[in-house]
Amino acid sequence: MQHFRTGPTVDCYSMGLALQRFPAVLLCILASLVSFSAAQVSSDKVAPQELVKRAVANELNPPDKDKKYLFQHYKRNANGTQTMLYAETREAMAGLVIAINDKPLTAEQRKGESQRVQRFIDDPEELRKKQRQEKENIDRVSRIIRALPDAFLYENDGSELGKAGVGRVGEELTRLSFKPNPKYDPPTRIEQVLTGMQGHILIDATLNRIALIDGTLQKDVSFGWGILGHLDRGGHIMIRQADVGDKHWQMTGVDMSFTGKILLFKSISAQSTETYSDFHPVASDTTFSQGVDLLKKYEAQWLLSQNK
């Protein structure tokens, strides 16, 4: 695949766009654990809680936040599969569906996708609405990230080696187990879900970057005294992140399985497997329109490779 570059590479990728059809609380769970970046800080004999605090501090103020990438997103759920392309731009995330159920879109479907993204270019208000939605997602993400050191108690749990899609291949990752902190009082519904989750986290202790979070709900978690809804015990999420080149880390995968109810009567079931791959840097000043053009060029090459 051609290396797409329109100028000097200078991103940290805003999540949640592929998850918007889920309830806001669930979106926050997923999005919060997504774009982990960090500075290099020595971490010999650092206490688990302090190691998490360092990683969180870097998440809230990533040193490489201006870098932007084009990448491929593949999602499988009960409805089938979908392949999308995303390009981060200075205005908003540009996205384009290129395949459904592992089959390239028909000419009519491609026309519909082109018209869908074109409306953001033709209508400034539509683009501003998209920007506001992305900002709201980022704000919720920041609340969850900020809560991580206080919401859980962490313990050393050995180490693992990084592998494709998780950390840096062959480099040691510190494994920490976590469980809810009984003293934590979530300030809003957004953080409430953390009170029921336990699991483990993998951290690159040299770079203070999170390579994996694997969490399971150990109990039902209710929102608004159960009136607004709840998530069932046993719900699971695993987020993977890795160095995708040029010492830049991006999310590489999300596996999740949640069930519950919203407003007492509406059942929810969110089960999916997602992978993010084929990362290509793009210029930091790429506009939304230019991002769409990059996606269409990528799609044309992808279609050619499929035909071959």
mmCIF file with all atom_site columns, C-alpha atoms in Angstrom, residues 24 38 85 99 104 191 224 235 281 283 287-288 295:
data_model
loop_
_atom_site.group_PDB
_atom_site.id
_atom_site.type_symbol
_atom_site.label_atom_id
_atom_site.label_alt_id
_atom_site.label_comp_id
_atom_site.label_asym_id
_atom_site.label_entity_id
_atom_site.label_seq_id
_atom_site.pdbx_PDB_ins_code
_atom_site.Cartn_x
_atom_site.Cartn_y
_atom_site.Cartn_z
_atom_site.occupancy
_atom_site.B_iso_or_equiv
_atom_site.pdbx_formal_charge
_atom_site.auth_seq_id
_atom_site.auth_comp_id
_atom_site.auth_asym_id
_atom_site.auth_atom_id
_atom_site.pdbx_PDB_model_num
ATOM 1  C CA . ALA A 1 24  ? -23.271 7.167  26.096 1.00 0.00 ? 24  ALA A CA 1
ATOM 2  C CA . ALA A 1 38  ? 3.365   9.157  26.930 1.00 0.00 ? 38  ALA A CA 1
ATOM 3  C CA . LEU A 1 85  ? -11.206 3.902  6.452  1.00 0.00 ? 85  LEU A CA 1
ATOM 4  C CA . ALA A 1 99  ? -16.767 -3.068 2.475  1.00 0.00 ? 99  ALA A CA 1
ATOM 5  C CA . PRO A 1 104 ? -16.499 -4.272 -1.521 1.00 0.00 ? 104 PRO A CA 1
ATOM 6  C CA . GLU A 1 191 ? -17.504 7.161  36.092 1.00 0.00 ? 191 GLU A CA 1
ATOM 7  C CA . GLY A 1 224 ? -29.579 6.620  38.387 1.00 0.00 ? 224 GLY A CA 1
ATOM 8  C CA . GLY A 1 235 ? -19.669 -7.662 30.751 1.00 0.00 ? 235 GLY A CA 1
ATOM 9  C CA . PRO A 1 281 ? 0.890   9.372  8.658  1.00 0.00 ? 281 PRO A CA 1
ATOM 10 C CA . ALA A 1 283 ? 0.109   16.078 7.429  1.00 0.00 ? 283 ALA A CA 1
ATOM 11 C CA . THR A 1 287 ? -8.322  19.623 5.973  1.00 0.00 ? 287 THR A CA 1
ATOM 12 C CA . PHE A 1 288 ? -11.453 17.498 6.123  1.00 0.00 ? 288 PHE A CA 1
ATOM 13 C CA . LEU A 1 295 ? -9.584  8.051  1.768  1.00 0.00 ? 295 LEU A CA 1
#
